[in-house]
Short mmCIF file of N, CA and C in Angstrom, two decimals:
data_model
loop_
_atom_site.label_atom_id
_atom_site.label_comp_id
_atom_site.label_asym_id
_atom_site.label_seq_id
_atom_site.Cartn_x
_atom_site.Cartn_y
_atom_site.Cartn_z
N MET A 1 -15.77 17.67 31.54
CA MET A 1 -16.69 16.55 31.41
C MET A 1 -16.07 15.50 30.49
N VAL A 2 -16.08 14.27 30.90
CA VAL A 2 -15.52 13.17 30.13
C VAL A 2 -16.57 12.62 29.19
N ASN A 3 -16.18 12.45 27.94
CA ASN A 3 -17.08 11.87 26.96
C ASN A 3 -17.22 10.38 27.23
N LYS A 4 -18.41 9.93 27.58
CA LYS A 4 -18.62 8.53 27.91
C LYS A 4 -18.77 7.66 26.67
N HIS A 5 -18.98 8.27 25.53
CA HIS A 5 -19.13 7.53 24.27
C HIS A 5 -18.20 8.14 23.22
N PRO A 6 -16.89 7.91 23.36
CA PRO A 6 -15.97 8.50 22.39
C PRO A 6 -16.17 7.91 21.00
N LYS A 7 -15.92 8.72 20.01
CA LYS A 7 -16.06 8.28 18.63
C LYS A 7 -14.96 7.26 18.31
N ILE A 8 -15.34 6.19 17.66
CA ILE A 8 -14.37 5.16 17.26
C ILE A 8 -13.64 5.63 16.01
N VAL A 9 -12.32 5.53 16.05
CA VAL A 9 -11.48 5.89 14.92
C VAL A 9 -11.24 4.64 14.09
N ASN A 10 -11.57 4.70 12.80
CA ASN A 10 -11.33 3.58 11.89
C ASN A 10 -9.92 3.69 11.33
N LEU A 11 -9.18 2.58 11.38
CA LEU A 11 -7.79 2.57 10.94
C LEU A 11 -7.59 1.60 9.80
N GLY A 12 -6.70 1.97 8.89
CA GLY A 12 -6.19 1.06 7.87
C GLY A 12 -4.73 0.82 8.18
N LEU A 13 -4.33 -0.42 8.24
CA LEU A 13 -2.96 -0.77 8.63
C LEU A 13 -2.14 -1.11 7.39
N ILE A 14 -1.01 -0.43 7.23
CA ILE A 14 -0.09 -0.71 6.13
C ILE A 14 1.09 -1.47 6.70
N GLY A 15 1.22 -2.71 6.31
CA GLY A 15 2.31 -3.56 6.79
C GLY A 15 1.79 -4.57 7.80
N CYS A 16 1.85 -5.83 7.44
CA CYS A 16 1.32 -6.89 8.30
C CYS A 16 2.41 -7.84 8.78
N GLY A 17 3.63 -7.33 8.88
CA GLY A 17 4.74 -8.12 9.41
C GLY A 17 4.69 -8.15 10.93
N ALA A 18 5.84 -8.34 11.54
CA ALA A 18 5.90 -8.47 13.00
C ALA A 18 5.40 -7.22 13.71
N MET A 19 5.89 -6.05 13.30
CA MET A 19 5.50 -4.81 13.98
C MET A 19 4.04 -4.45 13.70
N GLY A 20 3.62 -4.56 12.44
CA GLY A 20 2.24 -4.24 12.11
C GLY A 20 1.26 -5.18 12.79
N SER A 21 1.62 -6.45 12.87
CA SER A 21 0.75 -7.42 13.54
C SER A 21 0.61 -7.12 15.02
N GLU A 22 1.71 -6.76 15.66
CA GLU A 22 1.64 -6.43 17.09
C GLU A 22 0.82 -5.16 17.31
N LEU A 23 0.97 -4.20 16.43
CA LEU A 23 0.16 -2.98 16.52
C LEU A 23 -1.32 -3.32 16.38
N ALA A 24 -1.64 -4.19 15.43
CA ALA A 24 -3.03 -4.60 15.23
C ALA A 24 -3.59 -5.30 16.46
N ARG A 25 -2.79 -6.16 17.07
CA ARG A 25 -3.24 -6.84 18.29
C ARG A 25 -3.49 -5.85 19.42
N SER A 26 -2.63 -4.85 19.53
CA SER A 26 -2.81 -3.82 20.56
C SER A 26 -4.11 -3.06 20.35
N VAL A 27 -4.39 -2.72 19.10
CA VAL A 27 -5.64 -2.02 18.79
C VAL A 27 -6.82 -2.91 19.16
N GLN A 28 -6.74 -4.18 18.80
CA GLN A 28 -7.84 -5.10 19.08
C GLN A 28 -8.06 -5.29 20.58
N ARG A 29 -6.99 -5.24 21.36
CA ARG A 29 -7.12 -5.35 22.83
C ARG A 29 -7.63 -4.06 23.47
N GLY A 30 -7.78 -3.00 22.69
CA GLY A 30 -8.28 -1.75 23.22
C GLY A 30 -7.21 -0.84 23.78
N GLU A 31 -5.95 -1.17 23.53
CA GLU A 31 -4.84 -0.38 24.09
C GLU A 31 -4.59 0.92 23.33
N ALA A 32 -5.29 1.12 22.23
CA ALA A 32 -5.13 2.34 21.44
C ALA A 32 -6.33 3.26 21.59
N GLY A 33 -7.13 3.02 22.59
CA GLY A 33 -8.34 3.82 22.76
C GLY A 33 -9.44 3.30 21.86
N PRO A 34 -10.43 4.13 21.60
CA PRO A 34 -11.56 3.69 20.78
C PRO A 34 -11.18 3.66 19.30
N ALA A 35 -10.60 2.55 18.87
CA ALA A 35 -10.15 2.41 17.48
C ALA A 35 -10.50 1.02 16.97
N SER A 36 -10.67 0.95 15.66
CA SER A 36 -10.99 -0.32 15.01
C SER A 36 -10.23 -0.41 13.70
N ILE A 37 -9.59 -1.54 13.45
CA ILE A 37 -8.90 -1.74 12.17
C ILE A 37 -9.94 -2.23 11.17
N ILE A 38 -10.09 -1.49 10.08
CA ILE A 38 -11.10 -1.85 9.09
C ILE A 38 -10.49 -2.34 7.79
N ALA A 39 -9.18 -2.15 7.59
CA ALA A 39 -8.55 -2.61 6.36
C ALA A 39 -7.07 -2.87 6.61
N LEU A 40 -6.54 -3.84 5.85
CA LEU A 40 -5.13 -4.19 5.95
C LEU A 40 -4.49 -4.09 4.57
N PHE A 41 -3.20 -3.75 4.55
CA PHE A 41 -2.45 -3.79 3.30
C PHE A 41 -1.06 -4.33 3.57
N ASP A 42 -0.65 -5.24 2.73
CA ASP A 42 0.73 -5.73 2.73
C ASP A 42 0.98 -6.28 1.33
N GLN A 43 2.19 -6.10 0.81
CA GLN A 43 2.50 -6.64 -0.50
C GLN A 43 2.42 -8.16 -0.49
N SER A 44 2.64 -8.76 0.66
CA SER A 44 2.54 -10.21 0.80
C SER A 44 1.10 -10.59 1.11
N ALA A 45 0.45 -11.23 0.14
CA ALA A 45 -0.94 -11.65 0.36
C ALA A 45 -1.04 -12.62 1.53
N SER A 46 -0.04 -13.48 1.70
CA SER A 46 -0.12 -14.44 2.80
C SER A 46 -0.05 -13.75 4.16
N ALA A 47 0.81 -12.73 4.29
CA ALA A 47 0.89 -11.99 5.56
C ALA A 47 -0.41 -11.25 5.82
N ARG A 48 -0.95 -10.64 4.78
CA ARG A 48 -2.21 -9.89 4.90
C ARG A 48 -3.34 -10.82 5.30
N ASN A 49 -3.45 -11.97 4.65
CA ASN A 49 -4.53 -12.90 4.95
C ASN A 49 -4.38 -13.53 6.33
N ARG A 50 -3.15 -13.83 6.73
CA ARG A 50 -2.90 -14.42 8.05
C ARG A 50 -3.38 -13.48 9.15
N LEU A 51 -3.00 -12.20 9.03
CA LEU A 51 -3.40 -11.24 10.06
C LEU A 51 -4.91 -11.01 10.03
N SER A 52 -5.49 -10.97 8.85
CA SER A 52 -6.94 -10.79 8.75
C SER A 52 -7.68 -11.93 9.44
N GLN A 53 -7.21 -13.15 9.24
CA GLN A 53 -7.84 -14.30 9.89
C GLN A 53 -7.65 -14.25 11.40
N GLU A 54 -6.46 -13.84 11.83
CA GLU A 54 -6.21 -13.74 13.27
C GLU A 54 -7.13 -12.71 13.91
N LEU A 55 -7.29 -11.56 13.26
CA LEU A 55 -8.15 -10.52 13.82
C LEU A 55 -9.62 -10.89 13.67
N ASN A 56 -9.92 -11.70 12.67
CA ASN A 56 -11.26 -12.22 12.45
C ASN A 56 -12.33 -11.15 12.31
N ARG A 57 -11.95 -10.01 11.74
CA ARG A 57 -12.98 -8.99 11.58
C ARG A 57 -12.67 -7.90 10.59
N CYS A 58 -11.53 -7.91 9.97
CA CYS A 58 -11.30 -6.84 9.02
C CYS A 58 -11.05 -7.38 7.63
N GLN A 59 -11.29 -6.54 6.68
CA GLN A 59 -11.17 -6.89 5.28
C GLN A 59 -9.69 -6.95 4.89
N ALA A 60 -9.32 -7.94 4.11
CA ALA A 60 -7.91 -8.08 3.73
C ALA A 60 -7.71 -7.95 2.23
N THR A 61 -8.60 -7.27 1.57
CA THR A 61 -8.40 -7.07 0.14
C THR A 61 -7.36 -5.99 -0.07
N PRO A 62 -6.58 -6.10 -1.15
CA PRO A 62 -5.56 -5.07 -1.38
C PRO A 62 -6.22 -3.72 -1.67
N LEU A 63 -5.78 -2.70 -0.97
CA LEU A 63 -6.30 -1.36 -1.20
C LEU A 63 -5.61 -0.70 -2.38
N ILE A 64 -4.36 -1.07 -2.59
CA ILE A 64 -3.54 -0.47 -3.63
C ILE A 64 -2.81 -1.61 -4.33
N GLU A 65 -2.79 -1.60 -5.62
CA GLU A 65 -1.96 -2.55 -6.34
C GLU A 65 -0.54 -2.01 -6.28
N ALA A 66 0.31 -2.66 -5.54
CA ALA A 66 1.67 -2.17 -5.32
C ALA A 66 2.54 -2.41 -6.53
N ASN A 67 3.24 -1.38 -6.95
CA ASN A 67 4.23 -1.47 -8.01
C ASN A 67 5.59 -1.29 -7.40
N PRO A 68 6.58 -2.01 -7.93
CA PRO A 68 7.93 -1.73 -7.46
C PRO A 68 8.29 -0.27 -7.74
N ILE A 69 9.14 0.30 -6.92
CA ILE A 69 9.54 1.70 -7.08
C ILE A 69 10.07 1.97 -8.48
N SER A 70 10.83 1.05 -9.04
CA SER A 70 11.37 1.26 -10.39
C SER A 70 10.26 1.44 -11.41
N GLU A 71 9.18 0.68 -11.27
CA GLU A 71 8.05 0.82 -12.20
C GLU A 71 7.35 2.17 -12.01
N LEU A 72 7.21 2.60 -10.77
CA LEU A 72 6.61 3.91 -10.52
C LEU A 72 7.47 5.01 -11.12
N THR A 73 8.77 4.90 -10.95
CA THR A 73 9.68 5.91 -11.48
C THR A 73 9.59 5.97 -12.99
N LYS A 74 9.53 4.83 -13.65
CA LYS A 74 9.40 4.80 -15.11
C LYS A 74 8.12 5.49 -15.55
N SER A 75 7.02 5.21 -14.87
CA SER A 75 5.75 5.80 -15.28
C SER A 75 5.74 7.31 -15.07
N ILE A 76 6.43 7.80 -14.04
CA ILE A 76 6.50 9.24 -13.81
C ILE A 76 7.35 9.91 -14.88
N ARG A 77 8.46 9.29 -15.24
CA ARG A 77 9.35 9.86 -16.26
C ARG A 77 8.70 9.90 -17.63
N SER A 78 7.81 8.97 -17.92
CA SER A 78 7.22 8.91 -19.25
C SER A 78 6.08 9.91 -19.44
N THR A 79 5.68 10.60 -18.39
CA THR A 79 4.59 11.57 -18.52
C THR A 79 5.09 12.97 -18.76
#
């Protein structure tokens, strides 16, 4: 029996460059099945905001404050 009302999968997209943007467009066109992008993350606020405006429906606030790897490494070593 085929489920006529499949559960929608909520997705958070990490990376809003060329590949991430195309993936987001595919999801929005329904090519990924019953899925919805609910959050975006990119270190570039302009890339994140551009894609959010294009999709016109998902939140573009930063989910994680990104630190450079060197800063993360320093904080791990100091503990």
